[in-house]
Amino acid sequence: MASAASSPVRVRFCPSPTGNPHVGLVRTALFNWAFARHHQGTLVFRIEDTDAARDSEESYEQLLDSMRWLGFDWDEGPEVGGPHAPYRQSQRMDLYKDVADKLLDAGHAYRCYCSTEELDARREAARAAGKPSGYDGHCRELSAGQVAAYEAEGRAPIVRFRMPDEAITFTDLVRGEITYQPENVPDYGIVRANGAPLYTLVNPVDDAAMEITHVLRGEDLLSSTPRQIALYRALTELGVAKEIPAFGHLPYVMGEGNKKLSKRDPQASLNLYRERGFLPEGLLNYLSLLGWSLSADRDIFTTDELIAAFDLSDVNPNPARFDLKKCEAINGDHIRMLEAKDFAERCRPWLRAPVAPWAPEDFDETKWQAIAPHAQTRLKVLSEITDNVDFLFLPEPVFDEASWTKAMKEGSDALLTTARQKLQAADWTSPDALKDAVLAAGEAHGLKLGKAQAPVRVAVTGRTVGLPLFESLEVLGKEKALARIDAALARLTA
Ligand code: GLU
Ligand code: ZN
């Protein structure tokens, strides 16, 4: 980035606090954060809460909590403050009013008295005639008499920005040069009839006030860029803005069936990933790949490596596909990368109420510490831990009927009887000895290890799949394991 060297990078993350953050938003936050950190720049966190109908305090708290959980930090914004405070748009209304007045006075904006019905009717007519159907400039040059007549009718005007009658060209940092023709970018509303300023005004006004150098955001906002550039030019003329920022639009994220991942898509909700036990670093690693790559042959990296390598020139403009399987696989790799102690601690929320089905007093810390390393090699997400270790803390295994039917075949009772004898005689301090016991039992019945261990596993853990069996047996202990084999035998012969 040539400009980064000349002026310090100032980027912003500016969500509206409306419900659960979705992964598209997190990807945008991540790219801004990585870009700021890579360039030792400043990340401004701004809350775009001017839509009183949709924004809530609860959503605001949720948003901050999500950002913290992801491990993001910001240099200016809520909680940390900064030279451009306040960072909540709902607390900056005077500024927007002042700028709107200046734009009106200078003729860059005008009052538009058109009613919704009139606008709709004219739009339909334009469409039918095959003409551009955006705002037609009706109120651009109203005479004093027309204004007086509208006012007398009691019409409340909106404020509209006057787009220049010329093409607007800019170089998108991701997409290259883009030109918009004036007929495709009509004059647009910046203040509602009730005086409430719109996103179209407050977002660029704040970017100007906060001296943002690079606007990195989703492709869905690309079409607002020519409007914002025109507004910026007016603000520069009025001395409200200094420099027009560079813009870069990050590619769409596609979900199932190659449709744009929508905010309402359950798979898009950040909370889902938290609840399922994704590690923030695993999730960020995966999300960074939605439009960017570190190198062709490496898709697992730490957040520090991401920051060190992050460059906008590597952002791909093509839509990125969200692949849950890959996301899980990458998360699994990050689970493997944790220190053993850290892994054991991060599993805690899934080892207690309300998630864990066992009584709190039945949880056994020693057994947990003994089994944790065997779980760390297998999990894709932390929430899988509960089902994998419940056999250790529940008085009885939870029999999953499908597993039982699958593992308990004809001859399983004979096999289990032999396995019980061999296990009874084995050395329970060694998983290898337990394996030899089951192996020998299998040989006695003409079964390979895999077939021989299935009924033992189901008898002891309730399931056909799980953590390595012989380590599981060792941690559970001889007495309990043998009692469970007895119970399974009783059930088989009943
Ligand atoms: N508050 C806007 C949004 O959530 C910000 C868009 C932008 O980055 O300009 O979509
Ligand atoms: Zn009008």
Short mmCIF file of C-alpha atoms and ligand atoms in Angstrom, two decimals:
data_model
loop_
_atom_site.label_atom_id
_atom_site.label_comp_id
_atom_site.label_asym_id
_atom_site.label_seq_id
_atom_site.Cartn_x
_atom_site.Cartn_y
_atom_site.Cartn_z
CA MET A 1 0.00 0.00 0.00
CA ALA A 2 1.73 3.12 -1.18
CA SER A 3 -0.46 5.48 0.81
CA ALA A 4 0.08 3.59 4.06
CA ALA A 5 3.68 4.71 4.25
CA SER A 6 2.83 8.36 3.70
CA SER A 7 -0.04 8.78 6.14
CA PRO A 8 -0.82 6.64 9.16
CA VAL A 9 -3.56 4.11 8.58
CA ARG A 10 -6.88 4.80 10.27
CA VAL A 11 -9.60 2.26 9.62
CA ARG A 12 -12.96 1.73 11.21
CA PHE A 13 -15.30 -1.02 12.18
CA CYS A 14 -18.78 0.45 12.40
CA PRO A 15 -21.59 -2.04 12.87
CA SER A 16 -25.17 -1.27 13.74
CA PRO A 17 -26.06 -2.99 16.99
CA THR A 18 -28.97 -4.99 15.62
CA GLY A 19 -29.06 -8.50 17.04
CA ASN A 20 -26.41 -11.19 16.88
CA PRO A 21 -23.30 -10.39 14.93
CA HIS A 22 -23.08 -12.53 11.81
CA VAL A 23 -19.98 -14.02 10.25
CA GLY A 24 -19.90 -11.50 7.39
CA LEU A 25 -19.62 -8.72 9.93
CA VAL A 26 -16.89 -10.57 11.78
CA ARG A 27 -14.96 -11.06 8.54
CA THR A 28 -15.16 -7.30 7.89
CA ALA A 29 -14.01 -6.54 11.43
CA LEU A 30 -11.17 -9.02 11.06
CA PHE A 31 -9.85 -7.54 7.82
CA ASN A 32 -9.97 -4.04 9.27
CA TRP A 33 -8.26 -5.16 12.44
CA ALA A 34 -5.58 -7.14 10.61
CA PHE A 35 -4.99 -4.22 8.24
CA ALA A 36 -4.68 -1.75 11.13
CA ARG A 37 -2.35 -4.00 13.11
CA HIS A 38 -0.24 -4.88 10.08
CA HIS A 39 0.37 -1.19 9.39
CA GLN A 40 0.63 -0.19 13.06
CA GLY A 41 -2.38 1.94 12.36
CA THR A 42 -5.46 2.83 14.34
CA LEU A 43 -8.69 0.86 14.47
CA VAL A 44 -11.70 2.98 15.30
CA PHE A 45 -14.72 1.12 16.63
CA ARG A 46 -17.86 3.13 16.03
CA ILE A 47 -21.41 2.16 16.82
CA GLU A 48 -23.91 3.11 14.13
CA ASP A 49 -26.97 3.26 16.32
CA THR A 50 -29.03 5.98 14.67
CA ASP A 51 -31.90 3.63 13.91
CA ALA A 52 -33.71 3.83 17.23
CA ALA A 53 -36.35 1.36 16.07
CA ARG A 54 -33.88 -1.45 15.52
CA ASP A 55 -30.96 -0.75 17.85
CA SER A 56 -31.07 -1.85 21.43
CA GLU A 57 -28.83 -1.58 24.44
CA GLU A 58 -28.84 -5.35 24.67
CA SER A 59 -27.58 -5.70 21.11
CA TYR A 60 -24.89 -3.15 21.88
CA GLU A 61 -23.68 -5.14 24.89
CA GLN A 62 -23.80 -8.33 22.83
CA LEU A 63 -21.72 -6.74 20.13
CA LEU A 64 -19.00 -5.61 22.54
CA ASP A 65 -18.99 -9.00 24.19
CA SER A 66 -18.57 -10.71 20.81
CA MET A 67 -15.71 -8.43 19.82
CA ARG A 68 -13.92 -9.15 23.08
CA TRP A 69 -14.51 -12.88 22.75
CA LEU A 70 -12.97 -12.83 19.27
CA GLY A 71 -9.91 -11.18 20.77
CA PHE A 72 -10.17 -7.92 18.84
CA ASP A 73 -8.89 -4.76 20.39
CA TRP A 74 -9.50 -1.25 19.18
CA ASP A 75 -7.63 2.00 19.68
CA GLU A 76 -10.61 4.31 19.75
CA GLY A 77 -14.20 3.55 20.55
CA PRO A 78 -16.47 2.34 23.33
CA GLU A 79 -14.68 1.69 26.62
CA VAL A 80 -11.34 3.06 25.43
CA GLY A 81 -12.52 6.50 24.32
CA GLY A 82 -10.34 8.62 22.05
CA PRO A 83 -9.92 12.06 20.52
CA HIS A 84 -13.11 11.80 18.43
CA ALA A 85 -15.45 10.66 21.21
CA PRO A 86 -18.29 9.91 21.51
CA TYR A 87 -18.15 6.82 19.29
CA ARG A 88 -21.86 6.09 19.36
CA GLN A 89 -23.72 7.88 16.62
CA SER A 90 -26.78 8.31 18.80
CA GLN A 91 -24.65 10.72 20.85
CA ARG A 92 -23.42 12.73 17.86
CA MET A 93 -26.70 14.09 16.53
CA ASP A 94 -25.69 17.77 16.82
CA LEU A 95 -22.81 17.20 14.44
CA TYR A 96 -25.04 15.64 11.77
CA LYS A 97 -27.58 18.45 12.07
CA ASP A 98 -24.84 21.01 11.71
CA VAL A 99 -23.39 19.33 8.60
CA ALA A 100 -26.84 18.93 7.02
CA ASP A 101 -27.46 22.65 7.52
CA LYS A 102 -24.11 23.52 5.96
CA LEU A 103 -24.87 21.31 2.95
CA LEU A 104 -28.27 22.97 2.54
CA ASP A 105 -26.80 26.47 2.83
CA ALA A 106 -24.13 25.72 0.25
CA GLY A 107 -26.66 24.22 -2.18
CA HIS A 108 -25.15 20.71 -2.00
CA ALA A 109 -28.43 19.53 -0.58
CA TYR A 110 -32.04 20.63 -0.93
CA ARG A 111 -35.42 19.99 0.64
CA CYS A 112 -37.52 17.45 -1.18
CA TYR A 113 -41.28 17.61 -0.61
CA CYS A 114 -42.28 14.65 -2.75
CA SER A 115 -44.60 12.20 -1.01
CA THR A 116 -43.96 8.47 -1.14
CA GLU A 117 -47.00 8.06 -3.40
CA GLU A 118 -45.73 10.68 -5.85
CA LEU A 119 -42.27 9.14 -5.91
CA ASP A 120 -43.73 5.68 -6.50
CA ALA A 121 -46.01 6.88 -9.31
CA ARG A 122 -43.16 8.68 -11.11
CA ARG A 123 -40.84 5.71 -10.64
CA GLU A 124 -43.40 3.38 -12.22
CA ALA A 125 -43.92 5.76 -15.13
CA ALA A 126 -40.15 6.03 -15.71
CA ARG A 127 -39.82 2.28 -15.63
CA ALA A 128 -42.66 1.83 -18.09
CA ALA A 129 -40.95 4.31 -20.42
CA GLY A 130 -37.65 2.44 -20.08
CA LYS A 131 -35.96 5.36 -18.32
CA PRO A 132 -33.77 5.32 -15.17
CA SER A 133 -36.17 4.90 -12.26
CA GLY A 134 -34.24 6.67 -9.48
CA TYR A 135 -35.19 10.05 -8.06
CA ASP A 136 -35.88 12.41 -10.95
CA GLY A 137 -34.67 15.69 -9.48
CA HIS A 138 -38.20 17.06 -9.11
CA CYS A 139 -37.36 19.32 -6.14
CA ARG A 140 -33.88 20.37 -7.25
CA GLU A 141 -34.88 23.87 -8.30
CA LEU A 142 -38.17 24.64 -6.59
CA SER A 143 -39.21 28.30 -6.68
CA ALA A 144 -39.98 30.15 -3.44
CA GLY A 145 -43.65 29.99 -4.40
CA GLN A 146 -43.63 26.21 -4.83
CA VAL A 147 -41.88 25.78 -1.51
CA ALA A 148 -44.44 28.03 0.18
CA ALA A 149 -47.28 26.05 -1.39
CA TYR A 150 -45.85 22.73 -0.19
CA GLU A 151 -45.29 24.16 3.29
CA ALA A 152 -48.87 25.44 3.33
CA GLU A 153 -50.04 21.90 2.52
CA GLY A 154 -48.24 20.80 5.67
CA ARG A 155 -45.70 18.63 3.84
CA ALA A 156 -42.59 17.79 5.87
CA PRO A 157 -39.55 17.68 3.56
CA ILE A 158 -36.63 15.30 3.63
CA VAL A 159 -33.14 16.59 2.89
CA ARG A 160 -31.68 15.27 -0.36
CA PHE A 161 -28.07 15.42 -1.46
CA ARG A 162 -27.52 16.89 -4.91
CA MET A 163 -25.33 14.53 -6.93
CA PRO A 164 -23.03 16.24 -9.42
CA ASP A 165 -24.01 15.68 -13.07
CA GLU A 166 -20.78 13.91 -13.89
CA ALA A 167 -19.32 10.42 -13.79
CA ILE A 168 -17.57 9.36 -10.59
CA THR A 169 -14.48 7.20 -10.86
CA PHE A 170 -12.51 5.68 -8.03
CA THR A 171 -9.95 2.92 -7.63
CA ASP A 172 -11.28 0.24 -5.37
CA LEU A 173 -8.46 -1.36 -3.38
CA VAL A 174 -9.83 -4.81 -4.16
CA ARG A 175 -11.61 -4.35 -7.48
CA GLY A 176 -9.58 -1.74 -9.32
CA GLU A 177 -11.05 1.22 -11.19
CA ILE A 178 -14.81 1.61 -11.11
CA THR A 179 -16.88 4.30 -12.81
CA TYR A 180 -20.48 5.25 -12.07
CA GLN A 181 -22.48 7.29 -14.59
CA PRO A 182 -24.63 10.10 -13.16
CA GLU A 183 -27.92 8.57 -14.40
CA ASN A 184 -27.23 5.56 -12.18
CA VAL A 185 -26.59 7.57 -9.03
CA PRO A 186 -29.58 9.85 -8.40
CA ASP A 187 -29.89 12.44 -5.65
CA TYR A 188 -30.46 10.65 -2.35
CA GLY A 189 -31.98 11.33 1.04
CA ILE A 190 -29.68 12.23 3.92
CA VAL A 191 -32.18 13.44 6.56
CA ARG A 192 -35.65 12.02 7.18
CA ALA A 193 -38.77 14.21 7.30
CA ASN A 194 -38.72 13.88 11.10
CA GLY A 195 -35.19 15.28 11.21
CA ALA A 196 -33.42 11.95 11.79
CA PRO A 197 -30.16 11.72 9.82
CA LEU A 198 -29.67 8.64 7.65
CA TYR A 199 -26.76 6.22 7.25
CA THR A 200 -26.00 7.95 3.96
CA LEU A 201 -25.04 11.09 5.88
CA VAL A 202 -23.78 9.95 9.27
CA ASN A 203 -21.43 7.27 7.99
CA PRO A 204 -19.30 9.49 5.72
CA VAL A 205 -19.57 12.47 8.10
CA ASP A 206 -18.08 10.36 10.86
CA ASP A 207 -15.48 8.85 8.56
CA ALA A 208 -14.45 12.41 7.73
CA ALA A 209 -14.54 13.59 11.36
CA MET A 210 -12.56 10.56 12.50
CA GLU A 211 -10.04 10.99 9.68
CA ILE A 212 -10.51 7.51 8.30
CA THR A 213 -7.95 6.72 5.59
CA HIS A 214 -9.29 3.36 4.32
CA VAL A 215 -12.89 2.20 4.20
CA LEU A 216 -12.91 -1.61 4.06
CA ARG A 217 -16.36 -3.11 3.99
CA GLY A 218 -18.60 -5.64 2.29
CA GLU A 219 -19.37 -5.58 -1.41
CA ASP A 220 -23.05 -4.94 -0.62
CA LEU A 221 -22.04 -1.34 0.10
CA LEU A 222 -20.19 -0.79 -3.17
CA SER A 223 -23.05 1.17 -4.74
CA SER A 224 -23.08 3.66 -1.87
CA THR A 225 -19.45 4.58 -2.58
CA PRO A 226 -20.02 7.02 -5.50
CA ARG A 227 -22.59 8.83 -3.34
CA GLN A 228 -20.20 9.00 -0.44
CA ILE A 229 -17.37 10.23 -2.61
CA ALA A 230 -19.59 13.03 -3.93
CA LEU A 231 -20.63 13.90 -0.39
CA TYR A 232 -16.99 13.83 0.69
CA ARG A 233 -16.09 16.26 -2.06
CA ALA A 234 -18.77 18.62 -0.79
CA LEU A 235 -17.55 18.17 2.78
CA THR A 236 -14.00 18.90 1.70
CA GLU A 237 -15.17 22.11 0.03
CA LEU A 238 -16.97 23.07 3.25
CA GLY A 239 -13.88 22.33 5.32
CA VAL A 240 -15.61 19.47 7.17
CA ALA A 241 -13.49 16.72 5.58
CA LYS A 242 -9.77 16.75 4.90
CA GLU A 243 -9.09 13.88 2.54
CA ILE A 244 -11.24 11.34 0.74
CA PRO A 245 -10.45 7.86 2.04
CA ALA A 246 -9.53 4.93 -0.15
CA PHE A 247 -12.29 2.32 -0.50
CA GLY A 248 -11.97 -1.45 -0.66
CA HIS A 249 -14.95 -3.78 -0.94
CA LEU A 250 -14.59 -7.28 0.42
CA PRO A 251 -16.18 -10.12 -1.54
CA TYR A 252 -19.60 -11.58 -0.80
CA VAL A 253 -19.77 -14.64 1.38
CA MET A 254 -21.89 -17.39 -0.15
CA GLY A 255 -23.70 -19.99 1.90
CA GLU A 256 -25.62 -23.15 1.05
CA GLY A 257 -26.73 -23.56 -2.55
CA ASN A 258 -24.42 -20.73 -3.63
CA LYS A 259 -26.75 -18.09 -2.24
CA LYS A 260 -25.45 -15.06 -0.39
CA LEU A 261 -25.09 -15.91 3.28
CA SER A 262 -27.82 -13.84 4.83
CA LYS A 263 -27.99 -12.33 8.29
CA ARG A 264 -30.99 -14.52 9.02
CA ASP A 265 -29.18 -17.70 8.04
CA PRO A 266 -28.64 -19.65 11.29
CA GLN A 267 -25.26 -20.68 9.96
CA ALA A 268 -24.28 -17.01 9.87
CA SER A 269 -24.75 -16.30 13.55
CA LEU A 270 -21.57 -15.83 15.55
CA ASN A 271 -23.29 -17.08 18.69
CA LEU A 272 -23.78 -20.46 17.09
CA TYR A 273 -20.03 -20.81 16.71
CA ARG A 274 -19.42 -19.74 20.27
CA GLU A 275 -21.99 -22.16 21.61
CA ARG A 276 -20.57 -25.01 19.57
CA GLY A 277 -17.14 -24.37 21.01
CA PHE A 278 -15.19 -22.91 18.16
CA LEU A 279 -11.97 -21.30 19.33
CA PRO A 280 -11.87 -17.63 18.40
CA GLU A 281 -8.46 -18.17 16.80
CA GLY A 282 -9.79 -21.12 14.75
CA LEU A 283 -12.81 -19.19 13.60
CA LEU A 284 -10.72 -16.13 12.69
CA ASN A 285 -8.28 -18.33 10.78
CA TYR A 286 -11.16 -19.73 8.74
CA LEU A 287 -12.91 -16.40 8.22
CA SER A 288 -9.69 -14.82 7.00
CA LEU A 289 -9.78 -17.30 4.12
CA LEU A 290 -13.08 -15.85 2.91
CA GLY A 291 -11.50 -13.64 0.31
CA TRP A 292 -7.87 -13.76 1.36
CA SER A 293 -5.08 -16.28 1.61
CA LEU A 294 -1.73 -16.43 3.30
CA SER A 295 -0.23 -18.66 0.63
CA ALA A 296 -1.45 -21.35 -1.73
CA ASP A 297 -0.23 -24.20 0.42
CA ARG A 298 -1.00 -23.03 3.95
CA ASP A 299 -4.40 -22.56 5.41
CA ILE A 300 -3.62 -23.03 9.11
CA PHE A 301 -1.97 -20.08 10.83
CA THR A 302 -2.06 -18.09 14.03
CA THR A 303 -3.62 -14.67 14.36
CA ASP A 304 -0.13 -13.17 14.64
CA GLU A 305 0.90 -14.79 11.39
CA LEU A 306 -2.25 -13.46 9.76
CA ILE A 307 -1.46 -9.92 10.91
CA ALA A 308 2.14 -10.16 9.77
CA ALA A 309 1.10 -11.31 6.30
CA PHE A 310 -2.12 -9.39 5.77
CA ASP A 311 -2.15 -7.31 2.62
CA LEU A 312 -5.11 -5.92 0.71
CA SER A 313 -3.49 -6.76 -2.60
CA ASP A 314 -4.11 -10.44 -1.73
CA VAL A 315 -7.85 -9.93 -1.30
CA ASN A 316 -9.75 -11.70 -4.04
CA PRO A 317 -12.80 -9.87 -5.45
CA ASN A 318 -14.65 -13.11 -6.31
CA PRO A 319 -17.36 -14.36 -3.97
CA ALA A 320 -16.07 -16.64 -1.24
CA ARG A 321 -17.91 -19.79 -0.24
CA PHE A 322 -18.54 -20.51 3.41
CA ASP A 323 -17.71 -24.16 3.98
CA LEU A 324 -18.71 -25.35 7.43
CA LYS A 325 -16.76 -28.61 7.12
CA LYS A 326 -13.57 -26.75 6.36
CA CYS A 327 -14.29 -24.30 9.15
CA GLU A 328 -14.60 -27.21 11.59
CA ALA A 329 -11.47 -28.91 10.29
CA ILE A 330 -9.44 -25.73 10.74
CA ASN A 331 -10.85 -25.28 14.20
CA GLY A 332 -9.85 -28.86 15.03
CA ASP A 333 -6.30 -28.05 13.99
CA HIS A 334 -6.31 -25.06 16.33
CA ILE A 335 -7.55 -27.30 19.15
CA ARG A 336 -4.52 -29.50 18.47
CA MET A 337 -2.27 -26.42 18.69
CA LEU A 338 -3.37 -25.49 22.23
CA GLU A 339 -1.22 -26.17 25.27
CA ALA A 340 -2.68 -29.22 27.03
CA LYS A 341 -3.54 -27.19 30.13
CA ASP A 342 -5.22 -24.51 28.09
CA PHE A 343 -7.30 -27.09 26.26
CA ALA A 344 -8.46 -28.64 29.55
CA GLU A 345 -9.51 -25.20 30.80
CA ARG A 346 -11.28 -24.10 27.63
CA CYS A 347 -13.52 -27.16 27.79
CA ARG A 348 -14.93 -26.12 31.20
CA PRO A 349 -18.20 -24.58 30.00
CA TRP A 350 -19.15 -27.92 28.42
CA LEU A 351 -18.28 -29.87 31.56
CA ARG A 352 -20.80 -28.22 33.83
CA ALA A 353 -24.46 -27.32 34.05
CA PRO A 354 -26.53 -26.53 32.15
CA VAL A 355 -24.69 -28.32 29.33
CA ALA A 356 -23.31 -31.36 31.15
CA PRO A 357 -25.86 -34.04 32.04
CA TRP A 358 -24.06 -35.36 35.13
CA ALA A 359 -24.49 -34.21 38.72
CA PRO A 360 -21.81 -31.62 39.59
CA GLU A 361 -20.55 -33.76 42.49
CA ASP A 362 -19.95 -36.67 40.08
CA PHE A 363 -17.44 -34.69 38.07
CA ASP A 364 -13.97 -35.98 38.85
CA GLU A 365 -11.08 -33.61 38.21
CA THR A 366 -8.43 -36.34 38.20
CA LYS A 367 -10.29 -38.34 35.60
CA TRP A 368 -10.80 -35.19 33.54
CA GLN A 369 -7.10 -34.37 33.57
CA ALA A 370 -6.33 -37.96 32.58
CA ILE A 371 -8.75 -38.09 29.65
CA ALA A 372 -8.31 -34.53 28.32
CA PRO A 373 -5.16 -35.22 26.26
CA HIS A 374 -6.98 -38.03 24.43
CA ALA A 375 -9.86 -35.72 23.64
CA GLN A 376 -7.57 -32.96 22.41
CA THR A 377 -6.39 -35.11 19.52
CA ARG A 378 -9.92 -35.71 18.27
CA LEU A 379 -12.34 -32.83 18.72
CA LYS A 380 -13.36 -30.47 15.95
CA VAL A 381 -15.28 -28.20 18.32
CA LEU A 382 -15.16 -28.04 22.10
CA SER A 383 -18.84 -28.81 22.63
CA GLU A 384 -18.14 -32.37 21.46
CA ILE A 385 -16.38 -32.94 24.75
CA THR A 386 -19.59 -33.48 26.73
CA ASP A 387 -20.71 -36.60 24.87
CA ASN A 388 -17.18 -37.89 24.70
CA VAL A 389 -16.61 -37.96 28.45
CA ASP A 390 -20.09 -38.43 29.88
CA PHE A 391 -19.34 -42.14 30.42
CA LEU A 392 -16.81 -41.07 33.06
CA PHE A 393 -19.15 -38.95 35.15
CA LEU A 394 -22.57 -40.49 34.73
CA PRO A 395 -23.46 -43.43 36.98
CA GLU A 396 -24.50 -45.42 33.90
CA PRO A 397 -23.56 -44.95 30.25
CA VAL A 398 -26.26 -43.39 28.08
CA PHE A 399 -27.13 -46.13 25.63
CA ASP A 400 -27.69 -44.82 22.22
CA GLU A 401 -30.03 -47.44 20.76
CA ALA A 402 -28.60 -47.28 17.25
CA SER A 403 -25.10 -47.94 18.65
CA TRP A 404 -26.36 -50.79 20.76
CA THR A 405 -28.06 -52.50 17.78
CA LYS A 406 -25.03 -51.94 15.60
CA ALA A 407 -22.48 -53.35 18.04
CA MET A 408 -24.44 -56.10 19.76
CA LYS A 409 -24.70 -58.90 17.25
CA GLU A 410 -25.13 -62.61 17.57
CA GLY A 411 -22.19 -63.91 19.54
CA SER A 412 -21.57 -60.58 21.27
CA ASP A 413 -22.50 -62.09 24.62
CA ALA A 414 -19.89 -64.84 24.20
CA LEU A 415 -17.29 -62.28 23.14
CA LEU A 416 -18.12 -59.96 26.04
CA THR A 417 -17.90 -62.87 28.48
CA THR A 418 -14.40 -63.73 27.26
CA ALA A 419 -13.34 -60.08 27.15
CA ARG A 420 -14.51 -59.65 30.72
CA GLN A 421 -12.40 -62.63 31.85
CA LYS A 422 -9.30 -61.36 30.07
CA LEU A 423 -9.82 -57.82 31.33
CA GLN A 424 -10.35 -59.10 34.84
CA ALA A 425 -6.89 -60.63 34.70
CA ALA A 426 -5.18 -57.71 32.93
CA ASP A 427 -2.92 -54.98 34.27
CA TRP A 428 -5.17 -51.88 34.50
CA THR A 429 -2.31 -49.44 34.65
CA SER A 430 -1.49 -50.03 30.99
CA PRO A 431 -3.79 -49.33 28.02
CA ASP A 432 -1.62 -51.72 25.98
CA ALA A 433 -2.37 -54.55 28.38
CA LEU A 434 -6.10 -53.77 28.10
CA LYS A 435 -5.81 -53.80 24.35
CA ASP A 436 -4.04 -57.17 24.44
CA ALA A 437 -6.86 -58.53 26.59
CA VAL A 438 -9.55 -57.49 24.10
CA LEU A 439 -7.38 -58.65 21.20
CA ALA A 440 -7.02 -62.09 22.79
CA ALA A 441 -10.78 -62.25 23.43
CA GLY A 442 -11.39 -61.44 19.76
CA GLU A 443 -8.96 -64.13 18.61
CA ALA A 444 -10.79 -66.68 20.72
CA HIS A 445 -13.92 -65.90 18.72
CA GLY A 446 -12.34 -65.39 15.32
CA LEU A 447 -12.76 -61.58 15.42
CA LYS A 448 -10.32 -58.85 14.53
CA LEU A 449 -9.68 -56.10 17.08
CA GLY A 450 -12.09 -53.63 15.51
CA LYS A 451 -15.00 -56.06 15.69
CA ALA A 452 -14.05 -57.30 19.12
CA GLN A 453 -13.79 -53.86 20.70
CA ALA A 454 -17.13 -52.54 19.43
CA PRO A 455 -19.34 -54.39 21.98
CA VAL A 456 -16.88 -53.52 24.76
CA ARG A 457 -17.00 -49.87 23.80
CA VAL A 458 -20.78 -49.76 23.70
CA ALA A 459 -21.07 -51.66 26.99
CA VAL A 460 -18.75 -49.21 28.72
CA THR A 461 -19.40 -45.86 27.03
CA GLY A 462 -22.85 -46.38 25.44
CA ARG A 463 -21.64 -45.44 21.96
CA THR A 464 -19.83 -46.97 18.98
CA VAL A 465 -17.55 -43.99 18.49
CA GLY A 466 -15.58 -42.05 21.02
CA LEU A 467 -12.18 -41.47 22.51
CA PRO A 468 -9.47 -44.16 22.26
CA LEU A 469 -11.05 -47.16 24.01
CA PHE A 470 -8.20 -48.55 26.08
CA GLU A 471 -7.26 -45.17 27.50
CA SER A 472 -10.94 -44.62 28.25
CA LEU A 473 -11.12 -47.95 30.09
CA GLU A 474 -8.01 -47.16 32.10
CA VAL A 475 -9.39 -43.76 33.19
CA LEU A 476 -12.81 -45.16 34.05
CA GLY A 477 -11.20 -47.88 36.20
CA LYS A 478 -11.43 -51.62 36.43
CA GLU A 479 -14.31 -51.91 38.84
CA LYS A 480 -16.73 -49.67 36.95
CA ALA A 481 -15.73 -51.00 33.55
CA LEU A 482 -16.29 -54.63 34.55
CA ALA A 483 -19.60 -53.78 36.22
CA ARG A 484 -20.77 -52.15 32.98
CA ILE A 485 -19.79 -55.21 30.94
CA ASP A 486 -21.80 -57.29 33.44
CA ALA A 487 -24.79 -54.99 33.02
CA ALA A 488 -24.55 -55.23 29.23
CA LEU A 489 -24.37 -59.03 29.43
CA ALA A 490 -27.44 -59.05 31.63
CA ARG A 491 -29.25 -56.84 29.14
CA LEU A 492 -28.19 -59.08 26.23
CA THR A 493 -29.42 -62.25 27.85
CA ALA A 494 -32.62 -60.74 29.17
N1 GLU B 1 -23.26 0.45 9.85
C1 GLU B 1 -23.02 -0.02 8.52
C2 GLU B 1 -23.37 -1.48 8.43
O1 GLU B 1 -23.50 -2.12 9.43
C3 GLU B 1 -21.59 0.25 8.15
C4 GLU B 1 -21.34 0.16 6.70
C5 GLU B 1 -19.96 0.70 6.32
O2 GLU B 1 -18.96 0.04 6.66
O3 GLU B 1 -19.89 1.76 5.71
O4 GLU B 1 -23.54 -2.04 7.39
ZN ZN B 2 -38.82 15.84 -4.35
#
